[in-house]
PDB file of C-alpha atoms and ligand atoms in Angstrom:
ATOM      1  CA  MET A 765     271.296 -50.972 177.650  1.00  0.00           C
ATOM      2  CA  PRO A 766     271.239 -54.053 175.358  1.00  0.00           C
ATOM      3  CA  ASP A 767     273.080 -52.598 172.420  1.00  0.00           C
ATOM      4  CA  ARG A 768     275.562 -50.461 174.519  1.00  0.00           C
ATOM      5  CA  LYS A 769     278.337 -52.491 175.404  1.00  0.00           C
ATOM      6  CA  ASN A 770     281.786 -50.764 174.777  1.00  0.00           C
ATOM      7  CA  VAL A 771     282.888 -48.796 177.745  1.00  0.00           C
ATOM      8  CA  TYR A 772     285.437 -46.167 177.628  1.00  0.00           C
ATOM      9  CA  LEU A 773     286.950 -45.455 181.432  1.00  0.00           C
ATOM     10  CA  HIS A 774     287.881 -41.879 182.759  1.00  0.00           C
ATOM     11  CA  TYR A 775     290.006 -42.191 185.944  1.00  0.00           C
ATOM     12  CA  VAL A 776     293.404 -41.561 187.630  1.00  0.00           C
ATOM     13  CA  GLU A 777     295.180 -44.365 187.808  1.00  0.00           C
ATOM     14  CA  THR A 778     296.635 -45.151 191.235  1.00  0.00           C
ATOM     15  CA  ASP A 779     297.688 -48.623 192.712  1.00  0.00           C
ATOM     16  CA  GLU A 780     294.525 -48.824 194.611  1.00  0.00           C
ATOM     17  CA  THR A 781     292.205 -47.810 191.466  1.00  0.00           C
ATOM     18  CA  LYS A 782     294.121 -50.327 189.385  1.00  0.00           C
ATOM     19  CA  HIS A 783     293.033 -52.910 191.650  1.00  0.00           C
ATOM     20  CA  LYS A 784     289.297 -52.023 191.791  1.00  0.00           C
ATOM     21  CA  VAL A 785     289.062 -51.119 188.115  1.00  0.00           C
ATOM     22  CA  GLU A 786     290.196 -54.882 187.748  1.00  0.00           C
ATOM     23  CA  HIS A 787     287.184 -56.076 189.575  1.00  0.00           C
ATOM     24  CA  LEU A 788     284.880 -53.754 187.615  1.00  0.00           C
ATOM     25  CA  ARG A 789     286.535 -55.207 184.516  1.00  0.00           C
ATOM     26  CA  GLU A 790     285.575 -58.586 185.394  1.00  0.00           C
ATOM     27  CA  LEU A 791     282.275 -57.618 186.330  1.00  0.00           C
ATOM     28  CA  GLY A 792     281.652 -56.028 182.997  1.00  0.00           C
ATOM     29  CA  LYS A 793     282.800 -59.103 181.091  1.00  0.00           C
ATOM     30  CA  LYS A 794     280.388 -61.046 182.885  1.00  0.00           C
ATOM     31  CA  TYR A 795     277.528 -59.012 181.104  1.00  0.00           C
ATOM     32  CA  ASN A 796     279.637 -58.749 177.840  1.00  0.00           C
ATOM     33  CA  PHE A 797     280.661 -55.133 178.433  1.00  0.00           C
ATOM     34  CA  HIS A 798     283.976 -54.243 176.808  1.00  0.00           C
ATOM     35  CA  LEU A 799     286.363 -52.035 177.866  1.00  0.00           C
ATOM     36  CA  VAL A 800     288.019 -49.739 174.981  1.00  0.00           C
ATOM     37  CA  ASP A 801     290.958 -47.638 174.807  1.00  0.00           C
ATOM     38  CA  HIS A 802     289.643 -44.677 172.263  1.00  0.00           C
ATOM     39  CA  ILE A 803     286.599 -42.789 172.877  1.00  0.00           C
ATOM     40  CA  GLY A 804     285.827 -43.147 169.298  1.00  0.00           C
ATOM     41  CA  ASP A 805     284.960 -46.903 169.774  1.00  0.00           C
ATOM     42  CA  ALA A 806     282.686 -46.196 173.062  1.00  0.00           C
ATOM     43  CA  ASN A 807     279.054 -45.661 173.332  1.00  0.00           C
ATOM     44  CA  ILE A 808     279.190 -45.589 177.249  1.00  0.00           C
ATOM     45  CA  ILE A 809     281.603 -43.495 179.184  1.00  0.00           C
ATOM     46  CA  ALA A 810     282.228 -44.012 182.803  1.00  0.00           C
ATOM     47  CA  SER A 811     284.342 -41.789 185.394  1.00  0.00           C
ATOM     48  CA  ILE A 812     285.624 -42.991 188.366  1.00  0.00           C
ATOM     49  CA  GLY A 813     286.344 -40.503 191.293  1.00  0.00           C
ATOM     50  CA  GLY A 814     284.448 -37.363 192.630  1.00  0.00           C
ATOM     51  CA  ASP A 815     282.054 -34.943 190.938  1.00  0.00           C
ATOM     52  CA  GLY A 816     285.424 -33.173 189.805  1.00  0.00           C
ATOM     53  CA  THR A 817     286.834 -36.127 187.969  1.00  0.00           C
ATOM     54  CA  PHE A 818     283.091 -36.745 186.110  1.00  0.00           C
ATOM     55  CA  LEU A 819     283.177 -32.863 185.328  1.00  0.00           C
ATOM     56  CA  GLN A 820     286.793 -33.678 183.552  1.00  0.00           C
ATOM     57  CA  SER A 821     285.716 -36.765 181.980  1.00  0.00           C
ATOM     58  CA  LEU A 822     282.963 -34.769 179.743  1.00  0.00           C
ATOM     59  CA  ARG A 823     285.386 -32.183 179.100  1.00  0.00           C
ATOM     60  CA  ARG A 824     288.264 -34.760 177.859  1.00  0.00           C
ATOM     61  CA  THR A 825     285.618 -36.682 176.048  1.00  0.00           C
ATOM     62  CA  ASN A 826     284.007 -33.659 174.476  1.00  0.00           C
ATOM     63  CA  PHE A 827     280.386 -34.068 175.835  1.00  0.00           C
ATOM     64  CA  GLN A 828     279.637 -36.736 173.455  1.00  0.00           C
ATOM     65  CA  GLU A 829     275.932 -36.749 172.433  1.00  0.00           C
ATOM     66  CA  ASP A 830     275.879 -40.185 171.370  1.00  0.00           C
ATOM     67  CA  CYS A 831     277.180 -41.855 174.387  1.00  0.00           C
ATOM     68  CA  LEU A 832     275.833 -42.662 177.962  1.00  0.00           C
ATOM     69  CA  TYR A 833     277.661 -41.356 180.800  1.00  0.00           C
ATOM     70  CA  LEU A 834     278.131 -42.919 183.942  1.00  0.00           C
ATOM     71  CA  ALA A 835     279.741 -41.239 187.387  1.00  0.00           C
ATOM     72  CA  ILE A 836     281.167 -43.949 189.769  1.00  0.00           C
ATOM     73  CA  ASN A 837     282.421 -42.786 192.967  1.00  0.00           C
ATOM     74  CA  ASP A 838     285.447 -44.093 194.544  1.00  0.00           C
ATOM     75  CA  ASP A 839     285.249 -42.646 197.740  1.00  0.00           C
ATOM     76  CA  HIS A 840     282.327 -40.387 199.174  1.00  0.00           C
ATOM     77  CA  LEU A 841     278.978 -39.650 197.423  1.00  0.00           C
ATOM     78  CA  GLY A 842     279.000 -36.884 194.844  1.00  0.00           C
ATOM     79  CA  PHE A 843     276.212 -35.107 193.250  1.00  0.00           C
ATOM     80  CA  TYR A 844     276.677 -37.074 189.703  1.00  0.00           C
ATOM     81  CA  SER A 845     277.849 -40.072 190.898  1.00  0.00           C
ATOM     82  CA  ASP A 846     275.038 -42.919 191.930  1.00  0.00           C
ATOM     83  CA  PHE A 847     277.480 -45.740 191.930  1.00  0.00           C
ATOM     84  CA  ASP A 848     279.928 -46.847 194.265  1.00  0.00           C
ATOM     85  CA  LEU A 849     283.194 -48.633 193.243  1.00  0.00           C
ATOM     86  CA  ASP A 850     283.550 -50.205 196.672  1.00  0.00           C
ATOM     87  CA  ASN A 851     279.904 -51.821 196.213  1.00  0.00           C
ATOM     88  CA  LEU A 852     280.390 -53.835 193.185  1.00  0.00           C
ATOM     89  CA  GLU A 853     277.375 -56.043 194.055  1.00  0.00           C
ATOM     90  CA  GLY A 854     275.297 -52.772 194.036  1.00  0.00           C
ATOM     91  CA  ILE A 855     276.186 -51.892 190.233  1.00  0.00           C
ATOM     92  CA  GLU A 856     275.717 -55.489 189.446  1.00  0.00           C
ATOM     93  CA  GLU A 857     272.389 -55.510 191.116  1.00  0.00           C
ATOM     94  CA  ALA A 858     271.523 -52.466 189.123  1.00  0.00           C
ATOM     95  CA  MET A 859     272.480 -54.017 185.869  1.00  0.00           C
ATOM     96  CA  LYS A 860     270.166 -57.081 186.404  1.00  0.00           C
ATOM     97  CA  THR A 861     267.351 -55.161 187.600  1.00  0.00           C
ATOM     98  CA  ASP A 862     265.245 -52.492 186.331  1.00  0.00           C
ATOM     99  CA  MET A 863     266.586 -50.084 188.890  1.00  0.00           C
ATOM    100  CA  VAL A 864     268.493 -47.442 186.378  1.00  0.00           C
ATOM    101  CA  GLU A 865     267.133 -45.033 183.913  1.00  0.00           C
ATOM    102  CA  VAL A 866     268.759 -42.590 181.546  1.00  0.00           C
ATOM    103  CA  LEU A 867     268.322 -38.741 182.408  1.00  0.00           C
ATOM    104  CA  ARG A 868     269.165 -35.865 180.119  1.00  0.00           C
ATOM    105  CA  TYR A 869     270.967 -32.851 181.799  1.00  0.00           C
ATOM    106  CA  PRO A 870     271.122 -29.183 180.280  1.00  0.00           C
ATOM    107  CA  LEU A 871     274.288 -27.705 179.225  1.00  0.00           C
ATOM    108  CA  LEU A 872     275.364 -24.615 178.567  1.00  0.00           C
ATOM    109  CA  GLU A 873     276.921 -23.307 175.345  1.00  0.00           C
ATOM    110  CA  VAL A 874     279.528 -20.315 175.973  1.00  0.00           C
ATOM    111  CA  THR A 875     281.236 -18.644 172.960  1.00  0.00           C
ATOM    112  CA  VAL A 876     284.073 -16.327 173.511  1.00  0.00           C
ATOM    113  CA  ASP A 877     284.776 -13.519 171.026  1.00  0.00           C
ATOM    114  CA  GLY A 878     282.631 -15.001 168.431  1.00  0.00           C
ATOM    115  CA  GLN A 879     284.964 -17.832 167.957  1.00  0.00           C
ATOM    116  CA  LYS A 880     285.980 -20.376 170.652  1.00  0.00           C
ATOM    117  CA  SER A 881     282.735 -22.375 171.749  1.00  0.00           C
ATOM    118  CA  PHE A 882     282.627 -24.902 174.680  1.00  0.00           C
ATOM    119  CA  TYR A 883     280.073 -26.600 176.864  1.00  0.00           C
ATOM    120  CA  CYS A 884     279.807 -26.524 180.734  1.00  0.00           C
ATOM    121  CA  LEU A 885     277.794 -28.930 182.804  1.00  0.00           C
ATOM    122  CA  ASN A 886     277.824 -27.004 186.270  1.00  0.00           C
ATOM    123  CA  GLU A 887     278.851 -23.447 185.238  1.00  0.00           C
ATOM    124  CA  CYS A 888     280.674 -20.757 183.514  1.00  0.00           C
ATOM    125  CA  SER A 889     282.216 -18.346 185.779  1.00  0.00           C
ATOM    126  CA  ILE A 890     284.192 -15.071 184.768  1.00  0.00           C
ATOM    127  CA  ARG A 891     286.231 -13.115 186.995  1.00  0.00           C
ATOM    128  CA  SER A 892     289.063 -10.820 187.054  1.00  0.00           C
ATOM    129  CA  THR A 893     292.874 -11.932 187.478  1.00  0.00           C
ATOM    130  CA  VAL A 894     293.527  -8.651 189.010  1.00  0.00           C
ATOM    131  CA  ILE A 895     292.786  -7.092 192.540  1.00  0.00           C
ATOM    132  CA  LYS A 896     290.412  -3.881 190.989  1.00  0.00           C
ATOM    133  CA  THR A 897     286.947  -3.943 190.392  1.00  0.00           C
ATOM    134  CA  PHE A 898     285.820  -5.655 187.053  1.00  0.00           C
ATOM    135  CA  VAL A 899     283.201  -4.042 184.841  1.00  0.00           C
ATOM    136  CA  ILE A 900     281.014  -6.169 182.570  1.00  0.00           C
ATOM    137  CA  ASP A 901     278.054  -4.927 180.559  1.00  0.00           C
ATOM    138  CA  VAL A 902     275.183  -7.512 180.973  1.00  0.00           C
ATOM    139  CA  TYR A 903     272.792  -7.923 178.226  1.00  0.00           C
ATOM    140  CA  ILE A 904     269.801 -10.326 177.854  1.00  0.00           C
ATOM    141  CA  ASP A 905     268.698 -10.795 174.510  1.00  0.00           C
ATOM    142  CA  ASP A 906     269.176  -7.418 172.897  1.00  0.00           C
ATOM    143  CA  LEU A 907     268.464  -5.584 176.385  1.00  0.00           C
ATOM    144  CA  HIS A 908     271.208  -3.723 178.319  1.00  0.00           C
ATOM    145  CA  PHE A 909     270.062  -5.041 181.571  1.00  0.00           C
ATOM    146  CA  GLU A 910     272.988  -3.589 183.951  1.00  0.00           C
ATOM    147  CA  THR A 911     276.602  -2.922 184.359  1.00  0.00           C
ATOM    148  CA  PHE A 912     278.119  -5.105 186.901  1.00  0.00           C
ATOM    149  CA  ARG A 913     281.160  -4.148 188.845  1.00  0.00           C
ATOM    150  CA  GLY A 914     282.561  -6.285 191.221  1.00  0.00           C
ATOM    151  CA  ASP A 915     284.489  -9.574 191.511  1.00  0.00           C
ATOM    152  CA  GLY A 916     282.653 -11.633 188.796  1.00  0.00           C
ATOM    153  CA  LEU A 917     279.795 -13.482 187.630  1.00  0.00           C
ATOM    154  CA  VAL A 918     278.689 -17.235 187.521  1.00  0.00           C
ATOM    155  CA  ILE A 919     276.187 -18.506 185.277  1.00  0.00           C
ATOM    156  CA  SER A 920     275.051 -21.964 186.284  1.00  0.00           C
ATOM    157  CA  THR A 921     272.886 -24.945 184.911  1.00  0.00           C
ATOM    158  CA  PRO A 922     270.262 -26.261 187.040  1.00  0.00           C
ATOM    159  CA  THR A 923     272.575 -29.353 188.136  1.00  0.00           C
ATOM    160  CA  GLY A 924     275.257 -26.797 188.883  1.00  0.00           C
ATOM    161  CA  SER A 925     272.785 -25.023 190.823  1.00  0.00           C
ATOM    162  CA  THR A 926     273.837 -26.927 193.833  1.00  0.00           C
ATOM    163  CA  ALA A 927     277.548 -26.143 193.472  1.00  0.00           C
ATOM    164  CA  TYR A 928     279.229 -22.897 193.197  1.00  0.00           C
ATOM    165  CA  ASN A 929     275.837 -21.127 192.486  1.00  0.00           C
ATOM    166  CA  LYS A 930     274.594 -22.456 195.942  1.00  0.00           C
ATOM    167  CA  SER A 931     277.663 -20.661 197.585  1.00  0.00           C
ATOM    168  CA  LEU A 932     276.781 -17.311 195.966  1.00  0.00           C
ATOM    169  CA  LYS A 933     273.197 -17.953 197.435  1.00  0.00           C
ATOM    170  CA  GLY A 934     271.581 -18.980 194.192  1.00  0.00           C
ATOM    171  CA  ALA A 935     268.463 -20.718 194.123  1.00  0.00           C
ATOM    172  CA  ILE A 936     268.616 -24.787 193.724  1.00  0.00           C
ATOM    173  CA  VAL A 937     266.817 -25.391 190.264  1.00  0.00           C
ATOM    174  CA  ASP A 938     265.389 -28.577 189.127  1.00  0.00           C
ATOM    175  CA  PRO A 939     267.325 -30.061 186.158  1.00  0.00           C
ATOM    176  CA  ARG A 940     263.805 -30.712 184.585  1.00  0.00           C
ATOM    177  CA  LEU A 941     263.712 -27.053 183.796  1.00  0.00           C
ATOM    178  CA  ALA A 942     266.191 -26.184 180.849  1.00  0.00           C
ATOM    179  CA  SER A 943     267.455 -22.863 182.401  1.00  0.00           C
ATOM    180  CA  MET A 944     270.298 -20.702 183.441  1.00  0.00           C
ATOM    181  CA  GLN A 945     270.896 -18.880 186.368  1.00  0.00           C
ATOM    182  CA  LEU A 946     273.058 -15.391 186.814  1.00  0.00           C
ATOM    183  CA  THR A 947     274.895 -15.239 190.302  1.00  0.00           C
ATOM    184  CA  GLU A 948     276.939 -12.421 191.365  1.00  0.00           C
ATOM    185  CA  MET A 949     280.236 -12.407 193.219  1.00  0.00           C
ATOM    186  CA  ALA A 950     280.367  -9.456 195.481  1.00  0.00           C
ATOM    187  CA  SER A 951     278.820  -6.542 193.437  1.00  0.00           C
ATOM    188  CA  LEU A 952     279.426  -3.172 194.060  1.00  0.00           C
ATOM    189  CA  ASN A 953     275.949  -1.459 195.107  1.00  0.00           C
ATOM    190  CA  ASN A 954     275.792   2.273 195.955  1.00  0.00           C
ATOM    191  CA  ASN A 955     274.569   5.402 194.978  1.00  0.00           C
ATOM    192  CA  GLU A 956     276.767   5.202 192.115  1.00  0.00           C
ATOM    193  CA  TYR A 957     276.816   1.659 190.750  1.00  0.00           C
ATOM    194  CA  ARG A 958     273.889  -0.586 190.809  1.00  0.00           C
ATOM    195  CA  THR A 959     273.132  -4.079 190.107  1.00  0.00           C
ATOM    196  CA  LEU A 960     270.142  -6.672 190.398  1.00  0.00           C
ATOM    197  CA  GLY A 961     272.025  -7.920 193.651  1.00  0.00           C
ATOM    198  CA  SER A 962     270.151 -10.904 193.596  1.00  0.00           C
ATOM    199  CA  PRO A 963     270.153 -14.534 191.399  1.00  0.00           C
ATOM    200  CA  LEU A 964     268.518 -14.100 187.962  1.00  0.00           C
ATOM    201  CA  LEU A 965     267.030 -17.376 186.566  1.00  0.00           C
ATOM    202  CA  LEU A 966     266.672 -17.188 182.765  1.00  0.00           C
ATOM    203  CA  SER A 967     264.622 -19.161 180.427  1.00  0.00           C
ATOM    204  CA  GLY A 968     266.285 -21.764 178.211  1.00  0.00           C
ATOM    205  CA  ASP A 969     265.523 -19.596 175.294  1.00  0.00           C
ATOM    206  CA  ARG A 970     267.363 -16.346 176.207  1.00  0.00           C
ATOM    207  CA  GLU A 971     270.748 -15.289 175.390  1.00  0.00           C
ATOM    208  CA  LEU A 972     273.027 -13.697 177.790  1.00  0.00           C
ATOM    209  CA  VAL A 973     275.890 -11.529 176.448  1.00  0.00           C
ATOM    210  CA  LEU A 974     278.602 -10.383 178.811  1.00  0.00           C
ATOM    211  CA  ARG A 975     280.845  -7.378 177.337  1.00  0.00           C
ATOM    212  CA  ILE A 976     283.872  -6.702 179.321  1.00  0.00           C
ATOM    213  CA  VAL A 977     284.539  -3.137 179.651  1.00  0.00           C
ATOM    214  CA  GLN A 978     288.082  -2.562 178.351  1.00  0.00           C
ATOM    215  CA  ASP A 979     289.415  -0.269 181.076  1.00  0.00           C
ATOM    216  CA  GLY A 980     292.969  -1.722 181.724  1.00  0.00           C
ATOM    217  CA  ASN A 981     291.586  -4.607 183.657  1.00  0.00           C
ATOM    218  CA  ASP A 982     290.593  -6.642 180.857  1.00  0.00           C
ATOM    219  CA  TYR A 983     292.297 -10.047 181.659  1.00  0.00           C
ATOM    220  CA  PRO A 984     289.274 -12.103 183.139  1.00  0.00           C
ATOM    221  CA  ILE A 985     289.779 -15.985 183.774  1.00  0.00           C
ATOM    222  CA  ILE A 986     286.967 -17.837 182.191  1.00  0.00           C
ATOM    223  CA  GLY A 987     286.270 -21.045 183.959  1.00  0.00           C
ATOM    224  CA  ALA A 988     284.192 -23.870 182.370  1.00  0.00           C
ATOM    225  CA  ASP A 989     283.256 -26.177 185.160  1.00  0.00           C
ATOM    226  CA  ASN A 990     286.657 -26.818 186.945  1.00  0.00           C
ATOM    227  CA  GLU A 991     288.627 -25.736 184.192  1.00  0.00           C
ATOM    228  CA  ALA A 992     289.947 -22.284 183.698  1.00  0.00           C
ATOM    229  CA  LEU A 993     290.457 -21.283 180.058  1.00  0.00           C
ATOM    230  CA  SER A 994     293.479 -19.586 178.653  1.00  0.00           C
ATOM    231  CA  ILE A 995     291.579 -17.147 176.837  1.00  0.00           C
ATOM    232  CA  ARG A 996     293.293 -13.452 177.476  1.00  0.00           C
ATOM    233  CA  ASN A 997     292.018 -10.287 176.765  1.00  0.00           C
ATOM    234  CA  SER A 998     288.440 -11.409 175.892  1.00  0.00           C
ATOM    235  CA  LYS A 999     285.830  -8.926 175.104  1.00  0.00           C
ATOM    236  CA  GLU A1000     282.611 -10.579 174.608  1.00  0.00           C
ATOM    237  CA  VAL A1001     281.119 -13.738 176.404  1.00  0.00           C
ATOM    238  CA  LYS A1002     277.600 -15.142 174.627  1.00  0.00           C
ATOM    239  CA  ILE A1003     276.144 -17.652 176.999  1.00  0.00           C
ATOM    240  CA  ARG A1004     272.854 -19.704 176.305  1.00  0.00           C
ATOM    241  CA  VAL A1005     271.239 -23.161 176.977  1.00  0.00           C
ATOM    242  CA  ALA A1006     272.758 -25.490 174.679  1.00  0.00           C
ATOM    243  CA  ASP A1007     271.031 -27.556 172.260  1.00  0.00           C
ATOM    244  CA  ARG A1008     273.135 -30.553 173.119  1.00  0.00           C
ATOM    245  CA  GLN A1009     272.259 -32.435 176.677  1.00  0.00           C
ATOM    246  CA  VAL A1010     274.188 -35.001 178.555  1.00  0.00           C
ATOM    247  CA  LYS A1011     272.644 -38.494 178.833  1.00  0.00           C
ATOM    248  CA  MET A1012     273.534 -40.038 182.160  1.00  0.00           C
ATOM    249  CA  LEU A1013     272.766 -43.244 183.535  1.00  0.00           C
ATOM    250  CA  LYS A1014     271.242 -42.856 187.115  1.00  0.00           C
ATOM    251  CA  LEU A1015     269.754 -45.121 189.909  1.00  0.00           C
ATOM    252  CA  LYS A1016     265.827 -44.591 189.846  1.00  0.00           C
ATOM    253  CA  ASP A1017     265.510 -44.243 193.624  1.00  0.00           C
ATOM    254  CA  ASN A1018     268.371 -41.649 193.842  1.00  0.00           C
ATOM    255  CA  SER A1019     266.840 -38.765 192.257  1.00  0.00           C
ATOM    256  CA  PHE A1020     268.107 -35.032 192.291  1.00  0.00           C
ATOM    257  CA  LEU A1021     265.694 -34.058 195.088  1.00  0.00           C
ATOM    258  CA  HIS A1022     266.990 -37.023 197.123  1.00  0.00           C
ATOM    259  CA  LYS A1023     270.368 -35.739 196.565  1.00  0.00           C
ATOM    260  CA  VAL A1024     269.201 -32.203 197.661  1.00  0.00           C
ATOM    261  CA  LYS A1025     267.568 -33.413 200.679  1.00  0.00           C
ATOM    262  CA  ARG A1026     270.429 -36.082 201.777  1.00  0.00           C
ATOM    263  CA  SER A1027     273.164 -33.078 201.374  1.00  0.00           C
ATOM    264  CA  PHE A1028     271.646 -30.230 202.712  1.00  0.00           C
ATOM    265  CA  ILE A1029     268.915 -30.896 205.052  1.00  0.00           C
ATOM    266  CA  ASN A1030     269.414 -34.206 206.492  1.00  0.00           C
ATOM    267  CA  GLN A1031     270.389 -37.810 205.491  1.00  0.00           C
TER     268      GLN A1031
HETATM  269  P1  NAD B2203     285.477 -32.023 193.563  1.00  0.00           P
HETATM  270  O1  NAD B2203     285.167 -33.174 193.184  1.00  0.00           O
HETATM  271  O2  NAD B2203     286.523 -31.611 194.381  1.00  0.00           O
HETATM  272  O3  NAD B2203     284.327 -30.851 193.940  1.00  0.00           O
HETATM  273  C1  NAD B2203     284.441 -29.896 194.933  1.00  0.00           C
HETATM  274  C2  NAD B2203     282.883 -30.102 195.678  1.00  0.00           C
HETATM  275  O4  NAD B2203     281.996 -29.554 194.746  1.00  0.00           O
HETATM  276  C3  NAD B2203     282.969 -31.597 196.171  1.00  0.00           C
HETATM  277  O5  NAD B2203     282.351 -31.616 197.151  1.00  0.00           O
HETATM  278  C4  NAD B2203     281.689 -31.803 195.064  1.00  0.00           C
HETATM  279  O6  NAD B2203     280.857 -32.990 195.614  1.00  0.00           O
HETATM  280  C5  NAD B2203     280.950 -30.451 194.818  1.00  0.00           C
HETATM  281  N1  NAD B2203     280.373 -30.492 193.583  1.00  0.00           N
HETATM  282  C6  NAD B2203     280.690 -30.450 192.194  1.00  0.00           C
HETATM  283  N2  NAD B2203     279.618 -30.484 191.488  1.00  0.00           N
HETATM  284  C7  NAD B2203     278.653 -30.051 192.382  1.00  0.00           C
HETATM  285  C8  NAD B2203     277.174 -30.252 191.939  1.00  0.00           C
HETATM  286  N3  NAD B2203     276.737 -30.072 190.431  1.00  0.00           N
HETATM  287  N4  NAD B2203     276.309 -30.070 193.131  1.00  0.00           N
HETATM  288  C9  NAD B2203     276.939 -30.295 194.210  1.00  0.00           C
HETATM  289  N5  NAD B2203     278.118 -30.437 194.488  1.00  0.00           N
HETATM  290  C10 NAD B2203     279.051 -30.255 193.538  1.00  0.00           C
HETATM  291  O7  NAD B2203     286.157 -31.116 192.249  1.00  0.00           O
HETATM  292  P2  NAD B2203     286.247 -29.710 191.789  1.00  0.00           P
HETATM  293  O8  NAD B2203     286.822 -29.683 190.624  1.00  0.00           O
HETATM  294  O9  NAD B2203     286.899 -28.902 192.954  1.00  0.00           O
HETATM  295  O10 NAD B2203     284.732 -29.390 191.474  1.00  0.00           O
HETATM  296  C11 NAD B2203     284.557 -28.139 190.536  1.00  0.00           C
HETATM  297  C12 NAD B2203     283.325 -27.551 190.932  1.00  0.00           C
HETATM  298  O11 NAD B2203     283.663 -26.916 192.252  1.00  0.00           O
HETATM  299  C13 NAD B2203     282.936 -26.080 190.122  1.00  0.00           C
HETATM  300  O12 NAD B2203     282.056 -26.712 188.999  1.00  0.00           O
HETATM  301  C14 NAD B2203     282.270 -25.568 190.944  1.00  0.00           C
HETATM  302  O13 NAD B2203     280.869 -25.455 190.731  1.00  0.00           O
HETATM  303  C15 NAD B2203     282.675 -25.543 192.391  1.00  0.00           C
HETATM  304  N6  NAD B2203     283.155 -24.691 193.057  1.00  0.00           N
HETATM  305  C16 NAD B2203     282.709 -24.108 193.908  1.00  0.00           C
HETATM  306  C17 NAD B2203     283.158 -22.863 194.717  1.00  0.00           C
HETATM  307  C18 NAD B2203     282.490 -22.459 195.766  1.00  0.00           C
HETATM  308  O14 NAD B2203     281.421 -23.040 195.967  1.00  0.00           O
HETATM  309  N7  NAD B2203     283.016 -21.338 196.394  1.00  0.00           N
HETATM  310  C19 NAD B2203     284.261 -22.322 194.219  1.00  0.00           C
HETATM  311  C20 NAD B2203     284.895 -22.902 193.092  1.00  0.00           C
HETATM  312  C21 NAD B2203     284.341 -24.066 192.497  1.00  0.00           C
END
């Protein structure tokens, strides 16, 4: 990272993190990194915390294309963080040697009612706020694919496939495959109502359109990763794999497959 030296830190300040961040700042100085107060001055954005904090840091900094993102955990290992705030020696070693690489992760671009657009790194979820089956017409490109009735739908990225998607029995997807996966939350399937009933992996050049059937139950919550959007009475949600990707600094010997194995199979 010879020409990237301006670092913006995203973290929740507590007495403990304050102290640890001071050590990190000292380490950075040794390698000529500067902490900056404004995102506009940064070319590296580092979050300190778990996966949830990293997802928040992307949203708060608006998924900067020109910046390199880096996640440092301060408690237990997350899926996005490769660095540990309690192991400054490890961070230093990674900076000095050739142990790091930059990976690009696919994002989703979501547009609600043709107006508000936003990105997601894990997933976009859509569900009802009332206790009544929620009806969505699902279109893939121009094809009316199915009418969904149930609790809601989750559309995940490859890196998000190990999160909410996995709990819904979706497949784990290699992040090298720019794609999106549609999974159902408790769909009704009987002689009257029918949906695919299994996860559906779509190529990166597809467009998914969800039309919320206006039957008095048209107050969905739309979730962008770990944030609920306050858009009431939405009618149409378009989702596609974004042209933009997130650039992340990672350790070479801690790949996506290493993490999947460590988290779900064995240590
Ligand atoms: P958090 O850091 O507390 O995350 C909650 C848990 O999800 C943690 O164990 C975290 O490591 C894990 N996680 C987050 N992203 C992951 C990923 N890409 N792969 C594997 N594990 C991942 O913060 P949070 O704000 O609660 O996390 C938001 C995420 O939680 C959402 O994006 C969604 O994917 C997930 N979520 C899951 C469920 C579910 O499984 N039923 C329900 C709601 C949200």
